[in-house]
């Protein structure tokens, strides 16, 4: 049996990101978002609304360097963690319901988080915002070769 076969089938609801509402979130779902999104897709109006109405349900992730991130909580506390520190990641992510918005996070941040959750049998949802359109990057370097941003 393939490992993928053991996971439940995902909810295939599709929405425009500006149509997302608090009602689309599960009750008491904790949302992980980029503190500073890498591109416009990570800027979702719902997250600002959630910060105002249910700030305890949102955690901002900031990339500090290639190996380390910081989790920022609503009470102005933050915790720095190495992306390879599974135990510390699990302590932070030990919540009943998690939604991770990977749209504004670089892959080298969200991939280790998802790996940690999957390997430890956590149930979670992932939000990915597709760009409305794409443009070729005018001068692609190795880190921007697959950049899907719509503005430069």
PDB file of C-alpha atoms in Angstrom:
ATOM      1  CA  UNK A   1       0.000   0.000   0.000  1.00  0.00           C
ATOM      2  CA  UNK A   2       1.235   3.446  -0.911  1.00  0.00           C
ATOM      3  CA  UNK A   3       1.587   5.940   2.002  1.00  0.00           C
ATOM      4  CA  UNK A   4      -0.703   8.340   0.151  1.00  0.00           C
ATOM      5  CA  UNK A   5      -3.518   5.751   0.285  1.00  0.00           C
ATOM      6  CA  UNK A   6      -3.773   6.027   4.079  1.00  0.00           C
ATOM      7  CA  UNK A   7      -4.723   9.709   4.056  1.00  0.00           C
ATOM      8  CA  UNK A   8      -8.339  10.828   3.678  1.00  0.00           C
ATOM      9  CA  UNK A   9      -9.351  12.342   0.379  1.00  0.00           C
ATOM     10  CA  UNK A  10      -9.062  16.152   0.463  1.00  0.00           C
ATOM     11  CA  UNK A  11     -11.950  18.543   0.370  1.00  0.00           C
ATOM     12  CA  UNK A  12     -11.910  19.843  -3.180  1.00  0.00           C
ATOM     13  CA  UNK A  13     -13.750  23.124  -2.600  1.00  0.00           C
ATOM     14  CA  UNK A  14     -12.282  25.834  -4.760  1.00  0.00           C
ATOM     15  CA  UNK A  15     -12.726  29.527  -4.043  1.00  0.00           C
ATOM     16  CA  UNK A  16     -11.294  32.775  -5.237  1.00  0.00           C
ATOM     17  CA  UNK A  17      -9.016  33.971  -2.448  1.00  0.00           C
ATOM     18  CA  UNK A  18     -10.948  37.217  -2.023  1.00  0.00           C
ATOM     19  CA  UNK A  19     -14.126  35.118  -1.506  1.00  0.00           C
ATOM     20  CA  UNK A  20     -12.676  33.268   1.491  1.00  0.00           C
ATOM     21  CA  UNK A  21     -14.558  34.051   4.682  1.00  0.00           C
ATOM     22  CA  UNK A  22     -14.112  33.136   8.333  1.00  0.00           C
ATOM     23  CA  UNK A  23     -16.988  30.660   7.859  1.00  0.00           C
ATOM     24  CA  UNK A  24     -14.747  28.655   5.495  1.00  0.00           C
ATOM     25  CA  UNK A  25     -12.463  27.888   8.433  1.00  0.00           C
ATOM     26  CA  UNK A  26     -13.165  24.996  10.754  1.00  0.00           C
ATOM     27  CA  UNK A  27     -14.217  25.838  14.287  1.00  0.00           C
ATOM     28  CA  UNK A  28     -11.112  26.564  16.394  1.00  0.00           C
ATOM     29  CA  UNK A  29      -8.820  25.997  13.413  1.00  0.00           C
ATOM     30  CA  UNK A  30      -5.345  27.504  13.817  1.00  0.00           C
ATOM     31  CA  UNK A  31      -4.080  29.139  10.644  1.00  0.00           C
ATOM     32  CA  UNK A  32      -0.365  29.332   9.834  1.00  0.00           C
ATOM     33  CA  UNK A  33       0.526  32.148   7.448  1.00  0.00           C
ATOM     34  CA  UNK A  34       3.605  33.982   6.236  1.00  0.00           C
ATOM     35  CA  UNK A  35       4.455  37.031   8.352  1.00  0.00           C
ATOM     36  CA  UNK A  36       5.891  38.629   5.220  1.00  0.00           C
ATOM     37  CA  UNK A  37       4.483  36.865   2.120  1.00  0.00           C
ATOM     38  CA  UNK A  38       6.945  36.109  -0.666  1.00  0.00           C
ATOM     39  CA  UNK A  39       4.489  37.426  -3.265  1.00  0.00           C
ATOM     40  CA  UNK A  40       0.980  38.821  -3.710  1.00  0.00           C
ATOM     41  CA  UNK A  41      -0.671  35.397  -3.491  1.00  0.00           C
ATOM     42  CA  UNK A  42       0.158  35.318   0.211  1.00  0.00           C
ATOM     43  CA  UNK A  43      -1.832  38.495   0.888  1.00  0.00           C
ATOM     44  CA  UNK A  44      -5.337  37.261   1.627  1.00  0.00           C
ATOM     45  CA  UNK A  45      -7.883  39.701   3.083  1.00  0.00           C
ATOM     46  CA  UNK A  46      -9.292  36.972   5.341  1.00  0.00           C
ATOM     47  CA  UNK A  47      -6.052  36.836   7.356  1.00  0.00           C
ATOM     48  CA  UNK A  48      -6.331  40.515   8.339  1.00  0.00           C
ATOM     49  CA  UNK A  49      -9.949  39.905   9.314  1.00  0.00           C
ATOM     50  CA  UNK A  50      -8.946  36.856  11.360  1.00  0.00           C
ATOM     51  CA  UNK A  51      -6.225  38.851  13.152  1.00  0.00           C
ATOM     52  CA  UNK A  52      -8.877  41.351  14.272  1.00  0.00           C
ATOM     53  CA  UNK A  53     -11.640  38.901  15.222  1.00  0.00           C
ATOM     54  CA  UNK A  54      -9.841  35.723  16.331  1.00  0.00           C
ATOM     55  CA  UNK A  55      -6.199  36.611  16.775  1.00  0.00           C
ATOM     56  CA  UNK A  56      -5.615  33.526  18.926  1.00  0.00           C
ATOM     57  CA  UNK A  57      -6.329  31.419  15.808  1.00  0.00           C
ATOM     58  CA  UNK A  58      -3.489  32.759  13.696  1.00  0.00           C
ATOM     59  CA  UNK A  59       0.254  32.140  13.823  1.00  0.00           C
ATOM     60  CA  UNK A  60       2.616  34.033  11.552  1.00  0.00           C
ATOM     61  CA  UNK A  61       5.751  32.336  10.290  1.00  0.00           C
ATOM     62  CA  UNK A  62       8.871  34.330   9.510  1.00  0.00           C
ATOM     63  CA  UNK A  63      11.873  32.889   7.707  1.00  0.00           C
ATOM     64  CA  UNK A  64      15.003  33.965   9.592  1.00  0.00           C
ATOM     65  CA  UNK A  65      17.540  32.094   7.459  1.00  0.00           C
ATOM     66  CA  UNK A  66      17.796  28.830   5.502  1.00  0.00           C
ATOM     67  CA  UNK A  67      17.527  26.691   8.650  1.00  0.00           C
ATOM     68  CA  UNK A  68      15.522  28.763  11.117  1.00  0.00           C
ATOM     69  CA  UNK A  69      12.042  30.262  11.338  1.00  0.00           C
ATOM     70  CA  UNK A  70      10.129  32.200  13.971  1.00  0.00           C
ATOM     71  CA  UNK A  71       6.518  31.567  14.946  1.00  0.00           C
ATOM     72  CA  UNK A  72       4.772  34.805  15.969  1.00  0.00           C
ATOM     73  CA  UNK A  73       1.701  34.534  18.195  1.00  0.00           C
ATOM     74  CA  UNK A  74      -1.112  37.026  18.918  1.00  0.00           C
ATOM     75  CA  UNK A  75       0.277  37.882  22.360  1.00  0.00           C
ATOM     76  CA  UNK A  76       3.448  39.275  20.775  1.00  0.00           C
ATOM     77  CA  UNK A  77       5.407  36.207  21.849  1.00  0.00           C
ATOM     78  CA  UNK A  78       7.563  34.488  19.305  1.00  0.00           C
ATOM     79  CA  UNK A  79       9.515  31.257  19.242  1.00  0.00           C
ATOM     80  CA  UNK A  80      12.509  30.604  17.031  1.00  0.00           C
ATOM     81  CA  UNK A  81      12.951  27.045  15.825  1.00  0.00           C
ATOM     82  CA  UNK A  82      15.254  25.143  13.513  1.00  0.00           C
ATOM     83  CA  UNK A  83      13.341  23.503  10.675  1.00  0.00           C
ATOM     84  CA  UNK A  84      15.105  20.250  11.550  1.00  0.00           C
ATOM     85  CA  UNK A  85      13.948  20.323  15.191  1.00  0.00           C
ATOM     86  CA  UNK A  86      10.957  17.991  14.916  1.00  0.00           C
ATOM     87  CA  UNK A  87      10.262  17.935  18.646  1.00  0.00           C
ATOM     88  CA  UNK A  88      10.055  21.710  18.920  1.00  0.00           C
ATOM     89  CA  UNK A  89       7.946  21.954  15.755  1.00  0.00           C
ATOM     90  CA  UNK A  90       5.547  19.359  17.152  1.00  0.00           C
ATOM     91  CA  UNK A  91       5.238  21.246  20.451  1.00  0.00           C
ATOM     92  CA  UNK A  92       4.287  24.417  18.574  1.00  0.00           C
ATOM     93  CA  UNK A  93       1.975  22.671  16.111  1.00  0.00           C
ATOM     94  CA  UNK A  94       0.228  20.427  18.656  1.00  0.00           C
ATOM     95  CA  UNK A  95      -3.258  21.759  17.974  1.00  0.00           C
ATOM     96  CA  UNK A  96      -6.469  19.997  17.056  1.00  0.00           C
ATOM     97  CA  UNK A  97      -7.057  21.693  13.720  1.00  0.00           C
ATOM     98  CA  UNK A  98      -4.427  23.307  11.511  1.00  0.00           C
ATOM     99  CA  UNK A  99      -4.681  25.124   8.196  1.00  0.00           C
ATOM    100  CA  UNK A 100      -1.392  26.051   6.544  1.00  0.00           C
ATOM    101  CA  UNK A 101      -1.416  28.747   3.866  1.00  0.00           C
ATOM    102  CA  UNK A 102       1.625  27.791   1.809  1.00  0.00           C
ATOM    103  CA  UNK A 103       0.971  30.540  -0.771  1.00  0.00           C
ATOM    104  CA  UNK A 104       3.194  33.142   0.872  1.00  0.00           C
ATOM    105  CA  UNK A 105       5.799  30.774   2.314  1.00  0.00           C
ATOM    106  CA  UNK A 106       8.938  29.635   0.505  1.00  0.00           C
ATOM    107  CA  UNK A 107       9.060  25.892  -0.177  1.00  0.00           C
ATOM    108  CA  UNK A 108      12.069  25.426   2.111  1.00  0.00           C
ATOM    109  CA  UNK A 109       9.847  26.608   5.009  1.00  0.00           C
ATOM    110  CA  UNK A 110       6.521  24.905   4.347  1.00  0.00           C
ATOM    111  CA  UNK A 111       7.965  21.580   3.139  1.00  0.00           C
ATOM    112  CA  UNK A 112       9.699  20.694   6.460  1.00  0.00           C
ATOM    113  CA  UNK A 113       6.576  21.722   8.394  1.00  0.00           C
ATOM    114  CA  UNK A 114       4.340  19.506   6.246  1.00  0.00           C
ATOM    115  CA  UNK A 115       6.853  16.660   6.458  1.00  0.00           C
ATOM    116  CA  UNK A 116       6.860  16.910  10.254  1.00  0.00           C
ATOM    117  CA  UNK A 117       3.058  16.881  10.398  1.00  0.00           C
ATOM    118  CA  UNK A 118       2.733  13.980   7.957  1.00  0.00           C
ATOM    119  CA  UNK A 119       5.366  11.827   9.633  1.00  0.00           C
ATOM    120  CA  UNK A 120       3.614  12.329  12.979  1.00  0.00           C
ATOM    121  CA  UNK A 121       0.112  11.572  11.667  1.00  0.00           C
ATOM    122  CA  UNK A 122      -1.322  15.046  12.211  1.00  0.00           C
ATOM    123  CA  UNK A 123      -4.518  15.965  10.435  1.00  0.00           C
ATOM    124  CA  UNK A 124      -4.287  19.346   8.716  1.00  0.00           C
ATOM    125  CA  UNK A 125      -5.463  21.327   5.716  1.00  0.00           C
ATOM    126  CA  UNK A 126      -3.336  23.214   3.200  1.00  0.00           C
ATOM    127  CA  UNK A 127      -4.364  26.368   1.381  1.00  0.00           C
ATOM    128  CA  UNK A 128      -2.624  27.286  -1.836  1.00  0.00           C
ATOM    129  CA  UNK A 129      -3.557  30.381  -3.794  1.00  0.00           C
ATOM    130  CA  UNK A 130      -2.996  30.089  -7.517  1.00  0.00           C
ATOM    131  CA  UNK A 131      -1.926  33.267  -9.274  1.00  0.00           C
ATOM    132  CA  UNK A 132      -4.529  34.794 -11.603  1.00  0.00           C
ATOM    133  CA  UNK A 133      -1.908  35.010 -14.338  1.00  0.00           C
ATOM    134  CA  UNK A 134       1.790  34.412 -14.837  1.00  0.00           C
ATOM    135  CA  UNK A 135       4.609  36.392 -16.369  1.00  0.00           C
ATOM    136  CA  UNK A 136       8.080  35.297 -17.264  1.00  0.00           C
ATOM    137  CA  UNK A 137      10.617  36.652 -14.825  1.00  0.00           C
ATOM    138  CA  UNK A 138      12.680  39.288 -16.679  1.00  0.00           C
ATOM    139  CA  UNK A 139      15.973  38.016 -15.283  1.00  0.00           C
ATOM    140  CA  UNK A 140      15.591  34.632 -13.606  1.00  0.00           C
ATOM    141  CA  UNK A 141      18.267  33.610 -11.139  1.00  0.00           C
ATOM    142  CA  UNK A 142      18.359  30.190  -9.514  1.00  0.00           C
ATOM    143  CA  UNK A 143      16.019  31.235  -6.680  1.00  0.00           C
ATOM    144  CA  UNK A 144      13.546  32.954  -9.019  1.00  0.00           C
ATOM    145  CA  UNK A 145      13.576  30.502 -11.908  1.00  0.00           C
ATOM    146  CA  UNK A 146      10.226  29.059 -10.821  1.00  0.00           C
ATOM    147  CA  UNK A 147       8.882  32.272  -9.288  1.00  0.00           C
ATOM    148  CA  UNK A 148       5.152  32.453  -9.946  1.00  0.00           C
ATOM    149  CA  UNK A 149       4.731  36.049  -8.809  1.00  0.00           C
ATOM    150  CA  UNK A 150       2.616  38.220 -11.008  1.00  0.00           C
ATOM    151  CA  UNK A 151       4.478  41.466 -10.244  1.00  0.00           C
ATOM    152  CA  UNK A 152       8.132  42.383 -10.554  1.00  0.00           C
TER     153      UNK A 152
END
